[in-house]
Amino acid sequence: MPETAIDVLGLTKVYKDGYKALDSVSLTVQKGSIYGLLGPNGAGKTTLISILSGLFDRTSGQVKILGENTEDLYRNELQEKIGVAPQEIALYELLTPLENLSYFASLYGISGEKFKTRSKELLEKFGLWDVRNKPVKRFSGGMKRRLNLIAALIHKPQLLFLDEPTEGIDVQSRNAILEYLTELNEKEKITIIYTSHLLAEAESFCHEILIIDKGEKMIHGKMGDLLKDSGKGLQQVFLELTGSHYRDL
Amino acid sequence: MKILWAEIKKELLLLLRDKAGLALLFIMPALLVVVMTYIQDAAFRVFSNEKVQVIWIDNDDTKSSNSIKSELETSGYFELVDSLGDKPINAELGKGLISDGEYQVGIIIPKDFHKKFKSRIKGRVDSLLADFGLADSNQMTVSNSPITVNLIFDPLTKATFKTSISNGIMGIINELETQYSFQAFRSKLAARFPYNPSGNSELKLKPIIGFEDEYIFKGGSGSLPSSVQHNVPAWSIFAMFFIIISFSQRIVEERISGVNKRLRTIPVHTGLLVLGKALTYVFISEIQLVVILALGFWLMPILGLPELVINGSFRLLLLFTIPISLASAGLAILIGKWSKTRDQAASFGSIAVIIMAALGGVWVPVFVMPSLLQIVAKFSPLYWALEGYYSIIVRGSTIYELLIPASILITLFGITFALSTLKRD
């Protein structure tokens, strides 16, 4: 039986203003899989990924990450094993890629030769080595997205949380990101939790998906099985489950 | 330690890349200290070695009025102006010059001043002698109402300046009045009793009680505070607290950009990162102080301003800057944590700094404030910062005398630091 990377049971999140973002959601993510969290705007994707990555507290329910129970506080040992690329470009725009990476790496205790080797490997892989000493503020959206992802990978995490990692970027950058993530997943067996509104991308990228809406789980399973069972494409399945009306939250 | 260094290095890099921020941290305070010192130096000189120009309008031009004029001129405090070029200044012209703000003060001696003055003196002496049965047979009743000498002021003249000028002029006039009274009294007595003059027939009265001013410095010696010694510490502190604006904005920026989100997924304690930021700003504040002190030592004398003199220890000044900058950094972090936007942080930060500076005595010394404000002033960290700097620069205090202001500033940092780490984004 494959090991699980994430076990969630009856997870509920109610914000201070009373808004219920997640309502008793349960899911299991196998180690080494690419897991897509899909849903319309306001479905609860970012809340779910934020709780799983330790950014938000949960109201109730149980969450196990890499076999360890996460109580209210995320523990340091667990944080060393996870990497998070937020939806925002979480970088210092006045600093260069190398300076950004050096700062985040040093917070993980990575420095010296180890940092040089790792940063060079990642920057080269994502085509940013030549601009490593230029301030990030001069970068295009695609370059910033790639660097945002590199910052989450600098410490070689076992579990990677990506909140809309290909949002608003060109085809080339998107392709580079997805290719690298697939390679990473296949070679290093890194588990990837990914959210996106791009269903075609998710269909080709994810092994498993969870579609949620209004904080509730709509469907959960292996991508191939879901599509085979329904005999439809992912977009059609998605619209049938979540409806075709606007979600202007 | 490595994490602390990483945070400091990152903050310094961000500062170096932010040209506008650097200008705000160094150029603005440097300009401020030079401009404010220039402005305040003029006021300092008015009360110290500069003579005050006084318009002199003499409608009597007699022995009595000329005596007053002579006494005012020889006092060393006043320069009497009675003409513009060849044109004598009359009441109309004098009032015009003052209302235009060209002069701040004038004296108008009324017509028949001498006559009335002599008459009042005679009346006073006769009245006194009558009490002893020595009244003149031809004694006349003389009015007791005072003779009015008009002192005219520019409405923009500060009350303290007006009072000190009025007191100075009235002191000289009173002295003359006493002198004339004694002379009249002696003349009357000489007419009735045997008179053996001591040779001083003009009888120049000298004060019986004299005052000697002495400034007491720690260690026995020191120099008097000049405009530079007031402005350099005051505006250095203002600059250190002005950091709140850029610092709090940077904290908001970290949150808005998502960097905070990333940092919270990294196994590092928030307190350590906050401490790293605070230490960076301690370093920046030390540089600010050195830059402003350098202006005081070298630039200000070139500009014709007094040279900065530090009566205490320079190293102590650097040491006391640590609690000041920590208090400033603590407030910046707190404002940054609680502000939702950069604009909110900037507005709140700047208003807070200006209020704290005003209360703390940066613009106006605390001792001239109303009693209630003097109590409120003690809640401003700038008050304690200024107290400490003045103690070192003017009074030459030692480290033990700085323990109270330093403890208060460090306590403030402790409170703001704790509140900042408690706030979750």
XYZ file of C-alpha atoms in Angstrom:
674
model
C 0.000 0.000 0.000
C 1.497 3.398 -0.996
C 2.385 5.822 1.772
C 0.300 8.926 2.162
C 1.729 12.427 2.054
C -1.410 14.112 3.347
C -4.364 12.795 5.315
C -7.211 15.181 5.993
C -10.295 14.229 7.941
C -13.350 16.426 8.465
C -11.462 19.683 7.964
C -13.558 22.767 8.666
C -12.548 26.393 8.574
C -14.783 29.194 9.772
C -13.338 32.733 9.554
C -13.786 35.346 12.280
C -16.606 36.986 10.340
C -18.504 33.680 10.391
C -17.802 32.737 6.772
C -17.409 28.962 6.414
C -14.652 28.459 3.874
C -14.310 24.682 4.320
C -16.974 22.331 5.506
C -15.794 18.942 6.747
C -13.437 18.214 3.865
C -11.576 14.895 3.845
C -8.923 13.799 1.396
C -5.852 11.634 1.035
C -2.815 12.448 -1.102
C -0.388 9.651 -1.946
C 3.298 10.300 -1.689
C 4.836 11.116 -5.041
C 1.628 12.216 -6.672
C 0.669 15.496 -8.302
C -2.571 16.510 -6.692
C -4.785 19.225 -8.126
C -7.116 21.301 -5.950
C -9.663 22.693 -8.350
C -12.693 24.893 -7.893
C -14.243 28.189 -8.922
C -13.433 31.494 -7.223
C -14.219 31.380 -3.512
C -14.445 27.581 -3.490
C -11.938 27.257 -0.637
C -8.835 26.147 -2.572
C -6.502 28.785 -1.113
C -7.904 28.252 2.382
C -7.296 24.505 2.070
C -3.750 24.868 0.728
C -3.027 27.522 3.391
C -4.108 25.175 6.199
C -2.143 22.288 4.715
C 0.988 24.431 4.437
C 0.629 25.745 7.978
C -0.327 29.313 7.097
C -3.845 29.201 8.556
C -5.217 27.538 11.659
C -8.115 25.161 11.197
C -11.394 25.382 13.082
C -11.825 21.627 13.400
C -10.764 18.380 11.796
C -7.535 16.439 11.564
C -4.574 17.041 9.293
C -1.609 14.717 8.921
C 1.338 15.835 6.812
C 3.990 13.265 5.906
C 2.614 11.055 8.637
C 2.811 13.698 11.352
C -0.139 15.259 13.091
C -0.174 19.014 12.695
C -1.710 20.571 15.734
C -2.401 24.261 15.814
C 1.231 25.105 15.216
C 3.287 23.778 12.388
C 6.492 22.269 13.691
C 9.927 23.261 12.425
C 10.865 19.737 11.339
C 7.804 19.583 9.160
C 8.401 23.025 7.702
C 11.838 21.926 6.537
C 10.171 19.220 4.442
C 7.672 21.437 2.689
C 8.023 24.172 0.100
C 5.386 26.801 -0.641
C 5.033 28.984 -3.716
C 2.249 31.431 -2.848
C -0.162 32.814 -5.385
C 1.557 36.213 -5.003
C 5.089 36.897 -6.255
C 6.571 36.487 -2.802
C 9.949 38.033 -3.545
C 11.860 41.218 -2.803
C 11.653 43.125 -6.059
C 14.610 45.401 -5.251
C 16.891 42.401 -4.801
C 18.399 40.187 -7.488
C 17.448 36.497 -7.907
C 20.668 35.450 -6.199
C 20.092 37.813 -3.284
C 16.499 36.642 -2.886
C 17.500 32.986 -2.987
C 20.468 33.552 -0.684
C 18.177 35.132 1.903
C 15.514 32.413 1.805
C 18.151 29.650 1.696
C 19.966 31.033 4.721
C 16.737 30.882 6.707
C 16.775 27.122 5.986
C 20.427 27.021 7.057
C 21.702 26.590 3.494
C 24.763 28.636 2.592
C 28.234 28.448 1.047
C 28.945 25.852 -1.631
C 25.685 24.055 -1.011
C 23.767 27.203 -1.829
C 25.902 28.059 -4.839
C 25.400 24.625 -6.390
C 21.670 24.495 -5.705
C 20.913 28.046 -6.825
C 22.929 27.628 -10.019
C 21.156 24.358 -10.804
C 17.704 25.887 -10.365
C 18.437 29.217 -12.042
C 19.922 27.457 -15.050
C 17.021 25.046 -15.200
C 14.528 27.906 -15.316
C 16.573 30.118 -17.641
C 17.386 32.784 -15.069
C 21.105 32.239 -14.596
C 22.068 35.035 -16.978
C 19.923 37.549 -15.107
C 20.892 36.344 -11.642
C 22.379 39.754 -10.726
C 19.601 41.952 -12.088
C 16.882 43.298 -9.780
C 13.662 41.296 -9.878
C 11.589 44.442 -10.463
C 12.866 44.505 -14.065
C 11.633 40.956 -14.752
C 8.615 39.928 -16.789
C 5.692 38.184 -15.112
C 6.912 34.796 -16.343
C 10.424 35.330 -14.975
C 9.049 36.355 -11.604
C 6.774 33.280 -11.497
C 9.725 31.012 -12.241
C 11.798 32.631 -9.521
C 8.853 32.400 -7.126
C 8.878 28.661 -7.716
C 12.662 28.374 -7.381
C 12.460 30.036 -3.947
C 10.099 27.259 -2.864
C 12.476 24.567 -4.157
C 15.779 25.905 -2.838
C 15.820 23.579 0.207
C 14.761 20.441 -1.711
C 11.353 19.920 -0.112
C 9.555 16.551 -0.120
C 6.159 18.183 -0.398
C 5.482 21.190 -2.585
C 2.450 23.482 -2.324
C 1.841 25.557 -5.443
C -0.984 28.073 -5.403
C -1.726 28.921 -9.043
C 1.934 28.718 -10.095
C 1.271 29.452 -13.760
C -1.149 32.326 -13.250
C -0.780 35.158 -15.785
C 2.343 33.982 -17.598
C 3.231 33.192 -21.191
C 3.103 29.713 -22.754
C 6.885 29.332 -22.705
C 7.193 30.009 -18.990
C 4.203 27.814 -18.224
C 5.666 24.990 -20.260
C 9.056 25.324 -18.536
C 7.477 25.276 -15.106
C 5.247 22.287 -15.751
C 8.002 20.313 -17.476
C 10.372 20.879 -14.593
C 7.753 20.003 -11.988
C 6.883 16.795 -13.827
C 10.564 15.882 -14.032
C 11.008 16.681 -10.345
C 8.035 14.552 -9.445
C 9.217 11.626 -11.532
C 12.893 11.721 -10.563
C 12.776 12.833 -6.934
C 9.275 11.603 -6.084
C 8.286 15.008 -4.701
C 4.613 15.265 -3.880
C 2.997 18.330 -5.417
C -0.206 19.979 -4.289
C -1.342 22.404 -6.929
C -4.237 24.798 -7.427
C -5.247 26.331 -10.727
C -8.126 27.643 -12.777
C -6.537 26.251 -15.930
C -8.365 22.973 -16.330
C -6.594 21.871 -19.491
C -3.286 22.336 -17.699
C -4.530 20.445 -14.664
C -5.864 17.638 -16.854
C -2.433 16.978 -18.338
C -0.405 17.727 -15.221
C -2.229 16.155 -12.262
C -2.434 12.497 -11.243
C -5.283 13.102 -8.825
C -7.729 15.932 -8.318
C -10.211 17.269 -5.813
C -12.934 19.578 -7.005
C -14.388 21.687 -4.227
C -17.058 24.347 -4.233
C -18.383 26.549 -1.420
C -16.064 24.729 0.955
C -17.460 21.291 0.213
C -15.844 18.381 -1.571
C -17.567 17.717 -4.904
C -15.431 14.969 -6.352
C -12.106 13.347 -5.552
C -10.061 10.712 -7.345
C -7.461 9.736 -9.922
C -7.598 11.898 -13.021
C -7.662 8.977 -15.454
C -10.433 7.163 -13.590
C -12.601 10.270 -13.260
C -12.431 11.125 -16.925
C -12.874 7.500 -17.983
C -15.890 6.984 -15.725
C -17.603 10.165 -16.828
C -16.612 9.879 -20.473
C -16.173 13.671 -20.539
C -13.385 16.182 -20.438
C -12.327 17.819 -17.149
C -13.901 21.161 -18.023
C -17.274 19.537 -18.650
C -17.088 17.565 -15.416
C -16.107 20.732 -13.575
C -18.983 22.812 -14.951
C -21.515 20.074 -14.267
C -20.380 19.915 -10.637
C -19.977 23.621 -9.937
C -22.511 25.163 -12.323
C -21.948 27.698 -15.050
C -22.990 30.843 -13.166
C -20.467 33.601 -12.328
C -18.527 33.470 -9.064
C -17.690 37.071 -8.391
C -16.502 36.795 -4.832
C 23.106 34.140 14.515
C 23.300 33.299 10.801
C 19.593 33.989 10.446
C 19.967 37.325 12.212
C 22.826 38.265 9.902
C 20.843 37.156 6.834
C 17.966 39.395 7.902
C 20.259 42.386 8.552
C 22.064 41.885 5.229
C 18.772 41.674 3.346
C 17.385 44.817 5.045
C 20.571 46.751 4.293
C 20.476 45.681 0.653
C 16.847 46.774 0.392
C 17.745 50.144 1.880
C 20.692 50.641 -0.457
C 18.516 49.896 -3.490
C 15.785 52.279 -2.358
C 17.149 55.661 -3.403
C 14.107 57.625 -2.183
C 14.258 55.817 1.141
C 17.947 56.633 1.510
C 17.261 60.298 0.819
C 14.562 60.234 3.473
C 16.966 58.685 5.957
C 20.033 60.837 5.363
C 19.543 63.864 3.106
C 16.267 65.021 4.636
C 17.577 65.068 8.243
C 20.827 66.711 7.127
C 18.912 69.497 5.371
C 16.507 69.785 8.259
C 19.236 70.168 10.849
C 21.080 72.835 8.828
C 17.942 74.847 7.972
C 16.470 74.652 11.478
C 19.774 75.570 13.092
C 20.105 78.581 10.818
C 16.600 79.744 11.690
C 16.928 79.152 15.409
C 20.432 80.572 15.543
C 18.989 84.008 14.750
C 16.648 83.705 17.740
C 19.469 82.510 19.989
C 21.591 85.518 18.981
C 18.798 87.993 19.721
C 18.928 86.902 23.346
C 22.672 86.582 23.592
C 25.294 88.724 21.882
C 23.261 90.614 19.283
C 22.027 94.125 20.227
C 18.311 94.696 19.793
C 17.516 97.589 17.469
C 15.041 99.965 19.100
C 13.398 102.900 17.375
C 13.900 106.011 19.494
C 11.316 108.770 19.111
C 12.040 111.660 21.439
C 9.301 114.323 21.388
C 10.926 116.152 24.317
C 14.691 116.158 23.671
C 15.676 117.362 27.121
C 18.147 116.378 29.833
C 15.828 113.669 31.232
C 15.035 112.017 27.916
C 18.653 112.197 26.843
C 19.665 110.511 30.099
C 17.351 107.623 29.293
C 18.746 107.429 25.786
C 22.298 107.448 27.092
C 21.591 104.748 29.686
C 19.908 102.503 27.097
C 22.850 102.889 24.724
C 25.466 102.207 27.353
C 23.576 99.158 28.677
C 25.035 97.133 25.783
C 21.704 95.465 24.938
C 20.080 98.085 22.736
C 20.978 99.972 19.607
C 18.811 103.073 19.335
C 17.703 104.129 15.870
C 16.426 107.723 15.725
C 16.765 108.461 12.034
C 16.589 106.839 8.648
C 19.476 108.323 6.731
C 19.087 112.062 7.304
C 15.425 111.814 8.127
C 14.584 111.842 11.850
C 12.058 109.227 12.877
C 8.833 110.696 14.222
C 5.935 108.782 15.814
C 4.138 108.249 12.519
C 7.202 106.976 10.680
C 8.267 104.836 13.656
C 4.886 103.153 13.926
C 4.940 102.531 10.184
C 8.355 100.850 10.386
C 7.174 98.618 13.189
C 3.857 97.709 11.598
C 5.819 96.783 8.428
C 7.908 94.435 10.556
C 11.195 96.247 9.796
C 11.747 96.821 13.503
C 10.221 94.952 16.403
C 10.217 97.589 19.130
C 10.187 101.355 19.630
C 10.100 103.911 22.478
C 8.137 107.162 22.299
C 9.088 109.831 24.833
C 6.144 112.240 25.191
C 6.368 116.028 24.880
C 7.003 117.834 28.201
C 8.439 114.615 29.610
C 11.231 116.472 31.451
C 8.877 119.048 32.907
C 6.425 116.474 34.158
C 9.172 114.151 35.353
C 10.833 116.896 37.429
C 7.467 118.006 38.754
C 6.588 114.426 39.851
C 9.980 113.990 41.496
C 9.594 117.284 43.321
C 6.092 116.333 44.418
C 7.283 112.980 45.718
C 10.155 114.545 47.710
C 7.961 117.332 49.087
C 5.368 114.830 50.169
C 7.989 112.760 51.979
C 9.492 115.816 53.735
C 6.046 117.027 54.758
C 5.668 113.823 56.783
C 8.616 115.051 58.873
C 7.257 118.605 59.198
C 9.719 119.936 56.662
C 7.227 121.003 54.041
C 7.926 123.945 51.765
C 5.810 126.996 52.374
C 5.107 127.200 48.632
C 4.422 123.453 48.222
C 2.086 122.717 45.307
C -0.192 119.772 44.763
C 1.264 117.548 42.060
C -0.516 114.784 40.153
C 0.457 111.219 41.169
C -0.530 109.669 37.888
C 2.484 108.176 36.044
C 3.942 109.790 32.948
C 3.352 107.509 30.004
C 6.343 106.425 27.944
C 5.027 104.387 25.029
C 6.700 101.105 24.105
C 5.489 100.043 20.684
C 5.834 96.469 19.357
C 5.399 94.560 16.142
C 2.287 92.370 16.678
C 4.322 89.342 15.528
C 6.814 89.814 18.347
C 6.872 86.794 20.647
C 5.579 87.389 24.172
C 8.848 86.261 25.781
C 10.860 88.685 23.634
C 8.423 91.532 24.361
C 8.571 90.897 28.115
C 12.350 90.765 28.246
C 12.695 93.989 26.210
C 10.041 95.798 28.298
C 11.716 94.697 31.518
C 15.114 95.809 30.268
C 13.897 99.280 29.275
C 11.784 99.765 32.384
C 14.692 98.716 34.592
C 16.854 101.472 33.118
C 14.080 104.087 33.411
C 13.365 103.071 37.041
C 17.037 103.401 37.864
C 17.052 106.932 36.480
C 13.866 107.745 38.365
C 15.451 106.645 41.644
C 18.595 108.575 40.889
C 16.673 111.793 40.173
C 14.566 111.293 43.306
C 17.686 111.047 45.462
C 19.194 114.113 43.839
C 16.019 116.137 44.465
C 15.837 114.867 48.034
C 19.458 115.898 48.652
C 18.873 119.357 47.193
C 15.900 119.909 49.484
C 17.787 118.739 52.567
C 20.840 120.775 51.603
C 18.711 123.909 51.633
C 17.769 123.344 55.281
C 20.738 121.548 56.861
C 24.492 121.994 56.793
C 25.806 120.328 53.628
C 29.268 118.783 53.242
C 29.376 117.271 49.731
C 31.638 114.247 49.361
C 32.797 115.477 45.989
C 30.220 113.515 44.040
C 27.780 116.316 43.361
C 26.018 114.398 40.529
C 25.379 111.401 42.823
C 25.577 108.369 40.602
C 23.762 105.573 42.424
C 25.222 102.118 42.151
C 23.170 98.988 42.823
C 23.451 97.710 46.371
C 22.683 94.124 45.452
C 24.535 92.675 42.520
C 23.903 89.439 40.639
C 26.451 87.203 39.066
C 25.450 84.573 36.520
C 27.288 81.292 36.602
C 26.625 78.141 34.581
C 27.341 74.940 36.463
C 28.659 72.079 34.342
C 29.361 68.523 35.316
C 33.063 68.210 35.994
C 33.429 71.964 36.443
C 33.704 73.132 32.851
C 31.708 73.098 29.640
C 30.248 75.357 27.005
C 26.909 77.098 26.867
C 24.218 75.540 24.681
C 24.055 77.143 21.284
C 21.482 76.738 18.543
C 23.687 73.927 17.199
C 23.713 72.094 20.496
C 19.949 72.282 20.623
C 19.255 71.410 17.009
C 21.779 68.649 16.376
C 20.415 66.289 19.047
C 16.808 67.319 18.468
C 16.803 66.734 14.731
C 18.990 63.648 14.948
C 16.325 62.113 17.132
C 13.598 63.331 14.809
C 15.421 61.643 11.909
C 15.765 58.408 13.870
C 12.039 58.373 14.520
C 11.278 59.439 10.958
C 12.543 55.971 10.012
C 9.162 54.755 11.236
C 7.611 55.847 7.952
C 9.824 53.867 5.566
C 10.302 50.987 7.976
C 6.596 50.450 8.646
C 5.874 50.688 4.905
C 8.448 47.969 4.253
C 6.710 45.705 6.738
C 3.358 46.293 5.052
C 5.032 45.640 1.690
C 6.327 42.278 2.926
C 2.815 41.309 3.855
C 1.140 42.553 0.660
C 3.769 40.997 -1.623
C 3.281 37.584 -0.038
C 6.846 37.430 1.305
C 5.433 37.168 4.811
C 3.397 34.180 3.710
C 6.543 32.507 2.443
C 8.445 33.385 5.600
C 5.750 31.822 7.743
C 6.247 28.494 5.991
C 9.982 28.574 6.735
C 11.219 27.111 10.037
C 12.348 30.374 11.564
C 10.929 32.309 14.506
C 9.203 35.570 13.570
C 10.797 37.245 16.582
C 14.254 36.589 15.186
C 13.352 38.275 11.897
C 11.788 41.239 13.705
C 14.908 41.550 15.853
C 17.049 41.483 12.717
C 15.045 44.384 11.288
C 15.350 46.326 14.533
C 19.122 45.816 14.671
C 19.436 47.028 11.089
C 17.766 50.244 12.078
C 20.012 50.608 15.111
C 22.927 50.534 12.678
C 21.237 53.049 10.350
C 20.496 55.372 13.280
C 24.134 55.287 14.356
C 25.137 56.345 10.845
C 22.506 59.096 10.875
C 23.905 60.374 14.154
C 27.488 60.352 12.882
C 26.443 62.210 9.703
C 24.552 64.879 11.631
C 27.331 65.234 14.214
C 29.809 65.645 11.366
C 27.634 68.484 10.026
C 27.717 70.072 13.468
C 31.492 69.740 13.775
C 32.584 70.748 10.302
C 29.839 72.161 8.078
C 28.090 74.491 10.507
C 31.187 76.545 11.385
C 31.791 76.980 7.636
C 28.235 78.307 7.317
C 28.871 80.824 10.078
C 27.025 78.844 12.734
C 28.525 77.889 16.089
C 30.544 74.675 16.168
C 28.998 71.690 17.888
C 30.562 71.096 21.285
C 29.938 67.824 23.096
C 30.572 68.289 26.801
C 30.127 64.566 27.471
C 31.494 61.413 25.889
C 31.059 60.773 22.153
C 31.051 57.017 22.787
C 28.255 57.448 25.293
C 26.298 59.307 22.640
C 26.697 56.337 20.286
C 25.731 53.951 23.074
C 22.613 55.895 24.020
C 21.560 55.859 20.357
C 20.902 52.117 20.701
C 17.866 52.445 23.023
C 16.595 55.398 20.965
C 16.726 53.494 17.696
C 15.297 50.363 19.281
C 12.314 52.366 20.542
C 11.866 53.852 17.075
C 12.167 50.456 15.367
C 9.698 48.921 17.812
C 7.099 51.553 17.006
C 7.732 51.143 13.269
C 7.230 47.391 13.474
C 4.054 47.816 15.468
C 2.623 50.371 13.023
C 3.665 48.189 10.081
C 2.023 45.121 11.587
C -1.248 46.876 12.319
C -1.526 48.921 9.118
C -3.450 47.410 6.249
C -1.854 49.433 3.457
C 1.411 51.289 2.773
C -0.470 54.602 2.732
C -2.021 53.861 6.090
C 1.400 53.104 7.569
C 2.920 56.241 6.031
C 0.122 58.538 7.182
C -0.139 57.116 10.657
C 3.639 56.919 11.005
C 4.295 60.502 9.955
C 1.504 61.976 12.074
C 2.598 59.931 15.082
C 6.216 61.067 14.702
C 5.259 64.729 14.367
C 3.013 64.612 17.441
C 5.624 62.743 19.472
C 8.317 65.199 18.331
C 6.203 68.217 19.273
C 5.388 66.734 22.660
C 8.936 65.539 23.196
C 10.409 69.039 22.904
C 12.012 68.878 19.473
C 10.505 72.207 18.418
C 9.722 73.934 21.691
C 11.429 73.076 24.975
C 9.164 71.081 27.285
C 9.645 73.514 30.205
C 7.784 76.278 28.344
C 4.782 74.022 27.691
C 1.607 74.187 29.839
C 1.819 71.971 32.928
C -0.571 69.348 31.519
C 1.512 69.014 28.351
C 4.649 68.710 30.444
C 3.132 65.589 31.971
C 1.937 64.276 28.590
C 5.424 64.936 27.146
C 6.796 62.152 29.305
C 4.774 59.653 27.279
C 6.694 60.605 24.149
C 9.809 58.494 23.536
C 11.374 61.559 21.913
C 11.250 63.328 25.275
C 13.414 60.655 26.891
C 15.662 60.467 23.848
C 16.189 64.232 23.949
C 16.734 64.179 27.710
C 19.506 61.651 27.222
C 21.188 63.486 24.362
C 21.033 66.851 26.169
C 22.469 65.192 29.263
C 25.472 64.029 27.282
C 25.949 67.010 24.953
C 25.171 69.898 27.310
C 25.523 68.553 30.842
C 28.270 66.039 30.187
C 26.423 63.312 32.097
C 27.774 59.842 32.753
C 26.234 56.497 31.877
C 24.545 56.196 35.295
C 22.537 59.350 34.696
C 21.239 57.874 31.445
C 19.883 54.719 33.012
C 16.341 56.063 33.468
C 15.787 57.382 29.916
C 17.540 54.318 28.462
C 15.381 51.936 30.533
C 12.194 53.701 29.469
C 13.144 53.517 25.782
C 14.137 49.848 26.015
C 10.893 49.040 27.848
C 8.971 50.713 25.027
C 10.850 48.566 22.525
C 10.054 45.445 24.582
C 6.342 46.245 24.635
C 6.091 47.094 20.930
C 8.228 44.088 19.990
C 6.015 41.731 21.997
C 2.840 43.219 20.522
C 4.288 42.881 17.016
C 5.172 39.212 17.356
C 1.736 38.478 18.796
C -0.012 39.926 15.731
C -0.594 37.266 13.101
C -1.047 38.394 9.521
